[in-house]
PDB file of C-alpha atoms in Angstrom:
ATOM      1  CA  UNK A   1      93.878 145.656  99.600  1.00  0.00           C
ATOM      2  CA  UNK A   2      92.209 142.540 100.837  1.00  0.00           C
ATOM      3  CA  UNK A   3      93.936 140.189  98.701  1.00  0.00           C
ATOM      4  CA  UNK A   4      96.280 137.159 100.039  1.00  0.00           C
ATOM      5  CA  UNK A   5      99.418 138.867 100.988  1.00  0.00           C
ATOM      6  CA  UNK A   6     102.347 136.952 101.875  1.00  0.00           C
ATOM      7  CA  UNK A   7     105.474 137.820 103.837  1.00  0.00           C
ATOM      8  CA  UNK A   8     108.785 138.468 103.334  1.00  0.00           C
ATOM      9  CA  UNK A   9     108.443 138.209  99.224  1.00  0.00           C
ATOM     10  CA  UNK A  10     112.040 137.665  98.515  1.00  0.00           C
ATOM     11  CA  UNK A  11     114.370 135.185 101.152  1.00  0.00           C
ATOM     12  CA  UNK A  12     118.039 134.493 100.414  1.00  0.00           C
ATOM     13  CA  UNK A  13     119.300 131.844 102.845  1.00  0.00           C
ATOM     14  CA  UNK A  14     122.142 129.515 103.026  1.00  0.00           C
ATOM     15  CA  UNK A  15     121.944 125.775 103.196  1.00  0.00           C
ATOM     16  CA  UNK A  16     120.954 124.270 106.123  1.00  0.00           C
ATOM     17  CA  UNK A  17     119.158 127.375 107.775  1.00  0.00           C
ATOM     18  CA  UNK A  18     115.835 127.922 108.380  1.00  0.00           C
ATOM     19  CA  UNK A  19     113.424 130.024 106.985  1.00  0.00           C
ATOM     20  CA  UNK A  20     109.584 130.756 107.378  1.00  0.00           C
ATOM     21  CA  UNK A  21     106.548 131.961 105.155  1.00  0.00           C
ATOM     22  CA  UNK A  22     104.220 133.512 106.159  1.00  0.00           C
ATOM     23  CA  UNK A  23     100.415 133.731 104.390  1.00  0.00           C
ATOM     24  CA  UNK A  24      97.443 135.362 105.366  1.00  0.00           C
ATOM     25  CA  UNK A  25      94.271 134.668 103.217  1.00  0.00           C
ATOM     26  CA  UNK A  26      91.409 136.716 102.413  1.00  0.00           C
ATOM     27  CA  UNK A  27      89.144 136.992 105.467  1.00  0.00           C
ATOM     28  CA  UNK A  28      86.303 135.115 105.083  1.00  0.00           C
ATOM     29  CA  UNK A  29      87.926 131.972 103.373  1.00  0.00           C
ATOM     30  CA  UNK A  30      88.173 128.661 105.293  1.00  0.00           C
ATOM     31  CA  UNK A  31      90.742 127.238 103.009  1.00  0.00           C
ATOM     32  CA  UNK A  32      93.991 127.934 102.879  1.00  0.00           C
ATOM     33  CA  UNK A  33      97.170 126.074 100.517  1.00  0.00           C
ATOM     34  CA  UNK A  34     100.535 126.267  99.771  1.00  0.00           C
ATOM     35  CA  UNK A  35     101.787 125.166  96.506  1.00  0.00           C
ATOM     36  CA  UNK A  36     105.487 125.957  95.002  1.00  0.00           C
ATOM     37  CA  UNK A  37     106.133 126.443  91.735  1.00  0.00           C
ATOM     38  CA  UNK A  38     109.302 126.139  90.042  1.00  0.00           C
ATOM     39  CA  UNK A  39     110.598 128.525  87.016  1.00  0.00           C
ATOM     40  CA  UNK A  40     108.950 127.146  83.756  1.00  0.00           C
ATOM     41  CA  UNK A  41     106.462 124.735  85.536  1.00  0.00           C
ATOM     42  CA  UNK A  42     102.935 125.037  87.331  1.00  0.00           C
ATOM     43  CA  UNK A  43     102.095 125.439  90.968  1.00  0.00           C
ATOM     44  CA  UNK A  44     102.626 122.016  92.828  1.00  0.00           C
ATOM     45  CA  UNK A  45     100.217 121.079  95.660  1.00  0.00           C
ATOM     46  CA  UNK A  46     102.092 120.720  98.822  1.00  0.00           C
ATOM     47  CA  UNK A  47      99.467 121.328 102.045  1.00  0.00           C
ATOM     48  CA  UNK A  48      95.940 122.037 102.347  1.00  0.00           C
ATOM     49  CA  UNK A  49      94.223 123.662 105.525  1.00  0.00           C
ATOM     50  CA  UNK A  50      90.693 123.358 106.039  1.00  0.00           C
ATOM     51  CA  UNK A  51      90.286 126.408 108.982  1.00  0.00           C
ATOM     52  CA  UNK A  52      92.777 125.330 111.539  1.00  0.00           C
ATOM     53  CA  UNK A  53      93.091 121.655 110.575  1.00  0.00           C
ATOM     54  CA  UNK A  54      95.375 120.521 108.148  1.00  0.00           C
ATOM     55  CA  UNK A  55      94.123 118.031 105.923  1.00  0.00           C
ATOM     56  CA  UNK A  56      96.202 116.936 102.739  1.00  0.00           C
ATOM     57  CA  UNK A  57      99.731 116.996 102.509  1.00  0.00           C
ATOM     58  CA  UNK A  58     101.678 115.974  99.404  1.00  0.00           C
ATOM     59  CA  UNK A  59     104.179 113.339  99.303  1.00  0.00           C
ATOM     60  CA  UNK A  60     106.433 116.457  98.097  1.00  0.00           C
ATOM     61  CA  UNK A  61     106.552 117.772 101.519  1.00  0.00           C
ATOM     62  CA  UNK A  62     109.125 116.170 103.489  1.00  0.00           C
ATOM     63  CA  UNK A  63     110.106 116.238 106.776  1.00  0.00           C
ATOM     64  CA  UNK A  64     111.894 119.487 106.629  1.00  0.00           C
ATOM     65  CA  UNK A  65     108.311 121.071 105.541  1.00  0.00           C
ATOM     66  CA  UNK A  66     105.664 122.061 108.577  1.00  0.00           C
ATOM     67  CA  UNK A  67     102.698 123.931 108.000  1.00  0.00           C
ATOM     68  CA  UNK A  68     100.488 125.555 110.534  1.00  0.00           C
ATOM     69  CA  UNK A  69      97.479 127.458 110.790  1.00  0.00           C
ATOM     70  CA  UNK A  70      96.515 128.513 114.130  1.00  0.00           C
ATOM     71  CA  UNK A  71      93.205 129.664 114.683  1.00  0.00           C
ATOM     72  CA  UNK A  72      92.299 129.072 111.346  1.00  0.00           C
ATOM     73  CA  UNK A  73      93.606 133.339 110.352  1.00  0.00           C
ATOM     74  CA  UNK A  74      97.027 132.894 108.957  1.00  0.00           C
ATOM     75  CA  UNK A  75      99.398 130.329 108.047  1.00  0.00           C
ATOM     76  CA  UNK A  76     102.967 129.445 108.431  1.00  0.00           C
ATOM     77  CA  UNK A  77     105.284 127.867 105.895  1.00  0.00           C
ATOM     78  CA  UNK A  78     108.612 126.397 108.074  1.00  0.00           C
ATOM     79  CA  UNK A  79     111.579 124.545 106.008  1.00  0.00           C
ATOM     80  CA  UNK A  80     114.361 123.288 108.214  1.00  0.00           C
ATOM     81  CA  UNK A  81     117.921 122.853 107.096  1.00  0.00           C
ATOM     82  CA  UNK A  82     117.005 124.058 103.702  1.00  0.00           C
ATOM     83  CA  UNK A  83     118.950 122.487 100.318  1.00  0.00           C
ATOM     84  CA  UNK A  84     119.586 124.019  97.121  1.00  0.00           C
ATOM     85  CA  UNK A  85     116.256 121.863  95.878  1.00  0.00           C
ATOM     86  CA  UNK A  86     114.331 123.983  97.868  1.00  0.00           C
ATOM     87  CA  UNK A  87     114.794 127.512  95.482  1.00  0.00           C
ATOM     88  CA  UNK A  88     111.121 128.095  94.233  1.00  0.00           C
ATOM     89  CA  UNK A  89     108.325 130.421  94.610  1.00  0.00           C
ATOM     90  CA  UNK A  90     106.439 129.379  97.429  1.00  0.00           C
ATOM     91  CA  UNK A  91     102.808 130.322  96.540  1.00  0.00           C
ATOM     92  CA  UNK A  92      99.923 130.859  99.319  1.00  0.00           C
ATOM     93  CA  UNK A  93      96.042 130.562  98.213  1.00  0.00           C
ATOM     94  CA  UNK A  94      92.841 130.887  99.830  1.00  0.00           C
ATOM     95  CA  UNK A  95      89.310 129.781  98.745  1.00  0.00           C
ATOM     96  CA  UNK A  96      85.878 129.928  99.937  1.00  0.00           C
ATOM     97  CA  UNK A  97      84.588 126.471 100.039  1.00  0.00           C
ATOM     98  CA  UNK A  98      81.122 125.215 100.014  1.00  0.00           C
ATOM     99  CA  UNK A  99      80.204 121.587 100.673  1.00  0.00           C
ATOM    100  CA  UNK A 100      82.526 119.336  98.370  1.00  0.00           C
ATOM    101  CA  UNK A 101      83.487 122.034  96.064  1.00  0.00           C
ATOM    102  CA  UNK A 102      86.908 124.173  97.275  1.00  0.00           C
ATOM    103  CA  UNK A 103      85.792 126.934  95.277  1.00  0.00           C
ATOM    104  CA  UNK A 104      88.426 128.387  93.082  1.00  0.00           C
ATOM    105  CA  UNK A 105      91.610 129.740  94.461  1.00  0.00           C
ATOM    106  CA  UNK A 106      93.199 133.265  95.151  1.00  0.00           C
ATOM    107  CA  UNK A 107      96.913 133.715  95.082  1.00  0.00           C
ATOM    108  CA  UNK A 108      99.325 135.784  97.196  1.00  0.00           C
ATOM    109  CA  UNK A 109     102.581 137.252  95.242  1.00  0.00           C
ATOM    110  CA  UNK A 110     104.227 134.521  96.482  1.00  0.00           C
ATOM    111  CA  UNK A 111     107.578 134.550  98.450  1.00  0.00           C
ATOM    112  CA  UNK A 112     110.692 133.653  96.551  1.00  0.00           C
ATOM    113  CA  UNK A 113     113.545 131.385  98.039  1.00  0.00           C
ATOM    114  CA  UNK A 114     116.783 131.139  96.856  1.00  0.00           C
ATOM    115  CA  UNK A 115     119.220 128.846  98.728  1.00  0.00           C
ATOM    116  CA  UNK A 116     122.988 129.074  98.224  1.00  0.00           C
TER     117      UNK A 116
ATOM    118  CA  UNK B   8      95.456 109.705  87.607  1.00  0.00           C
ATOM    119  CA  UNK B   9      94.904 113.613  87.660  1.00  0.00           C
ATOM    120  CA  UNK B  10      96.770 115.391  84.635  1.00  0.00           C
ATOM    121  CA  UNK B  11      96.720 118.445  82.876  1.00  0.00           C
ATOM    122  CA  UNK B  12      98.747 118.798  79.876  1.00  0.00           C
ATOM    123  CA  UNK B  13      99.585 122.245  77.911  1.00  0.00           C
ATOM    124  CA  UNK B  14     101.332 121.066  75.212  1.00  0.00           C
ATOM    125  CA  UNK B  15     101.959 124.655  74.248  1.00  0.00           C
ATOM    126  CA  UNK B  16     105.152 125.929  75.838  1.00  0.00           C
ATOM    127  CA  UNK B  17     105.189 129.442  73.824  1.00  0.00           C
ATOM    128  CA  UNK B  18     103.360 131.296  71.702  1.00  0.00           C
ATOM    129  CA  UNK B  19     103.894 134.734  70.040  1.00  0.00           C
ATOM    130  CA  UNK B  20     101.384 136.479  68.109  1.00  0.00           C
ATOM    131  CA  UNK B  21     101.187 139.874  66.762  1.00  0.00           C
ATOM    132  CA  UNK B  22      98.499 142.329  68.283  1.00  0.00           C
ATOM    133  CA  UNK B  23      95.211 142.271  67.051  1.00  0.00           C
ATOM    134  CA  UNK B  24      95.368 138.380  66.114  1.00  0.00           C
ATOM    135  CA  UNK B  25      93.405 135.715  67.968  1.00  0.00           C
ATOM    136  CA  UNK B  26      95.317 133.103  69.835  1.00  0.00           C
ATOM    137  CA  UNK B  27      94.187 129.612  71.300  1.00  0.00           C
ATOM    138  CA  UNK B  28      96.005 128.185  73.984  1.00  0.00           C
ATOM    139  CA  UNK B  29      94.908 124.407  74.476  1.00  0.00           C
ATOM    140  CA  UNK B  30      94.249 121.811  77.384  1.00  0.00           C
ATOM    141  CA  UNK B  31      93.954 118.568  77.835  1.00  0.00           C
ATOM    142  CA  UNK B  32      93.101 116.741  81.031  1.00  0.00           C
ATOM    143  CA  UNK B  33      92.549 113.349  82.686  1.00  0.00           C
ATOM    144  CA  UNK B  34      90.442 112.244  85.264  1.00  0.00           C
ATOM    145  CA  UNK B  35      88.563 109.571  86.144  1.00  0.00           C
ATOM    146  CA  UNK B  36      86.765 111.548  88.054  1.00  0.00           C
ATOM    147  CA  UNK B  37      83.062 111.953  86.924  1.00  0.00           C
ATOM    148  CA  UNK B  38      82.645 115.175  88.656  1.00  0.00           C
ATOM    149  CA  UNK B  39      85.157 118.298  88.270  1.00  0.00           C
ATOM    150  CA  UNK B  40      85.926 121.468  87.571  1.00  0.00           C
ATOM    151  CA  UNK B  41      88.580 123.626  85.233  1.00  0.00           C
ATOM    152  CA  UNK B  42      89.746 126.373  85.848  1.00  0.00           C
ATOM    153  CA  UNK B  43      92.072 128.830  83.810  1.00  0.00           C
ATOM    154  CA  UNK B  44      94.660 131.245  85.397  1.00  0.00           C
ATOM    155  CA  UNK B  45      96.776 134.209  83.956  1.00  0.00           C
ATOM    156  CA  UNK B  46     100.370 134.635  85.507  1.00  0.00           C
ATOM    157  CA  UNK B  47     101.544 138.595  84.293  1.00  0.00           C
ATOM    158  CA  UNK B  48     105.117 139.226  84.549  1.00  0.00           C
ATOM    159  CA  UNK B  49     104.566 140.303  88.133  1.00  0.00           C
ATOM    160  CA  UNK B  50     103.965 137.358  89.456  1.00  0.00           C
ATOM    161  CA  UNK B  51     100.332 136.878  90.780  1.00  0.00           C
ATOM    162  CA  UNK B  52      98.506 134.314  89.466  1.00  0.00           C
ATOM    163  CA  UNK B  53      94.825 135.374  88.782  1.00  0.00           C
ATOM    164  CA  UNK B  54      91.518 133.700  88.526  1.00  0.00           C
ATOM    165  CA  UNK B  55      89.734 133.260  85.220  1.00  0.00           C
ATOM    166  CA  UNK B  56      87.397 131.302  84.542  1.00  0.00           C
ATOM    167  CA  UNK B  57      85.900 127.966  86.328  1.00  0.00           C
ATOM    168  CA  UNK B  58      83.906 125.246  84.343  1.00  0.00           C
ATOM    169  CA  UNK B  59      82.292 122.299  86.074  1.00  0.00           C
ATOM    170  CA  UNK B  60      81.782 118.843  84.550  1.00  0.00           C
ATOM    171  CA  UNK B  61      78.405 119.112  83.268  1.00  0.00           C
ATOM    172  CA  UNK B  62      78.182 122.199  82.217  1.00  0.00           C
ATOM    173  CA  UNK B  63      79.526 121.815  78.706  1.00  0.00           C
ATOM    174  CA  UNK B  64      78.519 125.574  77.457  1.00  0.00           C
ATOM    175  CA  UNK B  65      80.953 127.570  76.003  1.00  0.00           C
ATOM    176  CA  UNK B  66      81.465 130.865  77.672  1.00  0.00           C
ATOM    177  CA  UNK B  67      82.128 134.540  76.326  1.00  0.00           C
ATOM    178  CA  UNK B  68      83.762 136.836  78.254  1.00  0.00           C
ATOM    179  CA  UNK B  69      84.962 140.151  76.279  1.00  0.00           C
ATOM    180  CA  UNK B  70      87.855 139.239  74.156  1.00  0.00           C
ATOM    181  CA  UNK B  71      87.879 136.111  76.221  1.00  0.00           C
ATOM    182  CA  UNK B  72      85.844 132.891  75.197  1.00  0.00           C
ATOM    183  CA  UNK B  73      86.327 128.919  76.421  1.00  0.00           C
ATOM    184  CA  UNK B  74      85.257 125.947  74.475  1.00  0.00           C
ATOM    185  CA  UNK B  75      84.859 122.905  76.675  1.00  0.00           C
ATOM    186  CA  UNK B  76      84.644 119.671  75.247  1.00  0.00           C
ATOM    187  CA  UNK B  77      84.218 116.739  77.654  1.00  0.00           C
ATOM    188  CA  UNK B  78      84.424 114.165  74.758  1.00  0.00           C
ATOM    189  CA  UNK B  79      88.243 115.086  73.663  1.00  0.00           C
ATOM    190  CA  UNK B  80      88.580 116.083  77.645  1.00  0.00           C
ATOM    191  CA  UNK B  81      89.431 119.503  76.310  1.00  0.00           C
ATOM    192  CA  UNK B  82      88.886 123.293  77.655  1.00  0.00           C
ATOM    193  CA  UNK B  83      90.493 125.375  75.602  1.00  0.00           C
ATOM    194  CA  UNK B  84      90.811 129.214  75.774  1.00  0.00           C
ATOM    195  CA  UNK B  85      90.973 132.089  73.010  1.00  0.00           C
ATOM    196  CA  UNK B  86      91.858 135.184  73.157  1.00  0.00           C
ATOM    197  CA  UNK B  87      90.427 137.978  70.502  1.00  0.00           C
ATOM    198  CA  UNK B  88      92.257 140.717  69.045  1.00  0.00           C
ATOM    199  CA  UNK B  89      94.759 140.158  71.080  1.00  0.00           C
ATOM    200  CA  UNK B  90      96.757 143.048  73.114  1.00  0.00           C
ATOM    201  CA  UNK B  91      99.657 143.622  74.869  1.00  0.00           C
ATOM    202  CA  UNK B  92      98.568 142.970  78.073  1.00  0.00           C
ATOM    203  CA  UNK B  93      97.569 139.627  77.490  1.00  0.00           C
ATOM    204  CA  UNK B  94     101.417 138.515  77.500  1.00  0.00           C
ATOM    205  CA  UNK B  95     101.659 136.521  80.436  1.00  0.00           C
ATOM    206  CA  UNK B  96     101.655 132.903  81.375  1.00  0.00           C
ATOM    207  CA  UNK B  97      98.721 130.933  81.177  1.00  0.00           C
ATOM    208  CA  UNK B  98      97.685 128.213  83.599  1.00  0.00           C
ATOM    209  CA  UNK B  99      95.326 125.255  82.819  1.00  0.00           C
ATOM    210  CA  UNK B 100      94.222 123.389  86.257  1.00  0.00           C
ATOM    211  CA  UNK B 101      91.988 120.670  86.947  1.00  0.00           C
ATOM    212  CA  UNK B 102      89.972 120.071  90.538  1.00  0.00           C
ATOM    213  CA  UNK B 103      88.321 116.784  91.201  1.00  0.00           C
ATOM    214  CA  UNK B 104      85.430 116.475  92.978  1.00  0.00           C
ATOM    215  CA  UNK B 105      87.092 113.841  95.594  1.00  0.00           C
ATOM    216  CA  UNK B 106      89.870 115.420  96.810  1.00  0.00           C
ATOM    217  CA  UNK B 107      90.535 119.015  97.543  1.00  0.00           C
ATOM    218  CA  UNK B 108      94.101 119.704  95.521  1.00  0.00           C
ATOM    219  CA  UNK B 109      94.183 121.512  92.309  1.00  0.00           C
ATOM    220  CA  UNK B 110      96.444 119.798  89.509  1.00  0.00           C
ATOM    221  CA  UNK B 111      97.911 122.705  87.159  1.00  0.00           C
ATOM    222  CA  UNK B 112      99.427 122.056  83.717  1.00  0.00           C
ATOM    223  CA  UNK B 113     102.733 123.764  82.942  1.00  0.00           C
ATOM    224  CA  UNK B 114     101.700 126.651  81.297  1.00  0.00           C
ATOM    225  CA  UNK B 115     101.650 128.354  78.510  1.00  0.00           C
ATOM    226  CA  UNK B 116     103.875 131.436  77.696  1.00  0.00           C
ATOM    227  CA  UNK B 117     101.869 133.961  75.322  1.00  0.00           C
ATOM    228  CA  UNK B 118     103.871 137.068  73.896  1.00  0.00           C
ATOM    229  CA  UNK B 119     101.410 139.491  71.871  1.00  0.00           C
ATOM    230  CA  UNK B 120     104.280 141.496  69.541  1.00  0.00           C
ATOM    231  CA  UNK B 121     102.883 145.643  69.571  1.00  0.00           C
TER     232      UNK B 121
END
């Protein structure tokens, strides 16, 4: 399978730990983004990679959120001294981009927090 | 302001029937694109369909068809003879040509009864 696959898919953590997500896209795509999604509600935009570079972040991401990229292969999704807020499906896409257009996106399974 | 509204939180239908499931959207944006997703029980959300802003035909796709109105700033989505497998949660999501973020609507929960 080729698809976006995302690691671990389920992560039970108490407050204040921290946890990481990890994505890795489908090859050949240069763009890479996290969005979280919340039971009864659609995927929020929280980071956007172009290759290694990260260039959007949502005003949703605090301080507790880093996202990395290195080499522009996978990506890491680190939340510090998590809260109960943070519970949600933490989604991973990719997408093959071409000049302005992001071309559409490709989900992972997404990894599942719950923080108690 | 990007929005995409679903105003459709459930629907249930009984196999075989046709379903629409609408969206609405706001841009100001004179360029764009719409896309629809499908979320299955399991999880994964899957790609559709994409529509840019000037191409206003309607599209056919099996039991699948779109109707995209830029006027009423609508791209709606039926379903045919419905089946089982079509329950699932359907996305609505709108990409402006000036940024790179995708804005999703809330989604809308379809149940086809056997």
């Amino acid at each position: 399978d080729t698809g976006v696959s995302q690691d671990p898919r389920h992560k039970i953590t108490k407050r204040g730990q921290n946890v990481t997500f990890r994505c890795d896209p489908i090859s050949e795509h240069n763009r890479l983004y996290w969005y979280r999604q919340t039971l009864g509600q659609g995927p929020e935009f929280l980071t956007y990679f172009q290759n290694e570079a990260q260039l959007e972040k949502s005003r949703l991401l605090s301080d507790r959120f880093s996202a990395e990229r290195p080499k522009g292969s996978f990506s890491t999704l680190e939340i510090q001294r998590t809260e109960q807020g943070d519970s949600a499906m933490y989604l991973c896409a990719s997408s093959l981009g071409r000049g302005s257009f992001g071309g559409e996106l490709f989900f992972g399974e997404g990894s599942r927090l719950t923080v108690l | 302001a990007q929005k995409v509204t679903q105003a459709q939180t459930e629907i249930s239908v009984v196999e075989k029937e046709d379903v629409t499931l609408d969206c609405v959207y706001e841009t100001r944006d004179t360029t764009y694109y719409l896309f629809w997703y499908k979320q299955p029980p399991s999880g994964e959300l899957v790609f559709l369909i994409r529509r840019n802003s000037f191409d206003e035909q309607n599209e056919i796709s099996g039991r699948y068809s779109w109707n995209f109105q830029k006027s009423t700033s609508s791209f709606n989505f039926t379903i045919t003879a419905s089946q089982v497998v079509d329950s699932a949660v359907y996305f609505c999501a709108l990409s402006p040509n000036t940024g790179n973020q995708f804005y999703f609507g809330t989604g809308t929960s379809l149940t086809v009864i056997p």
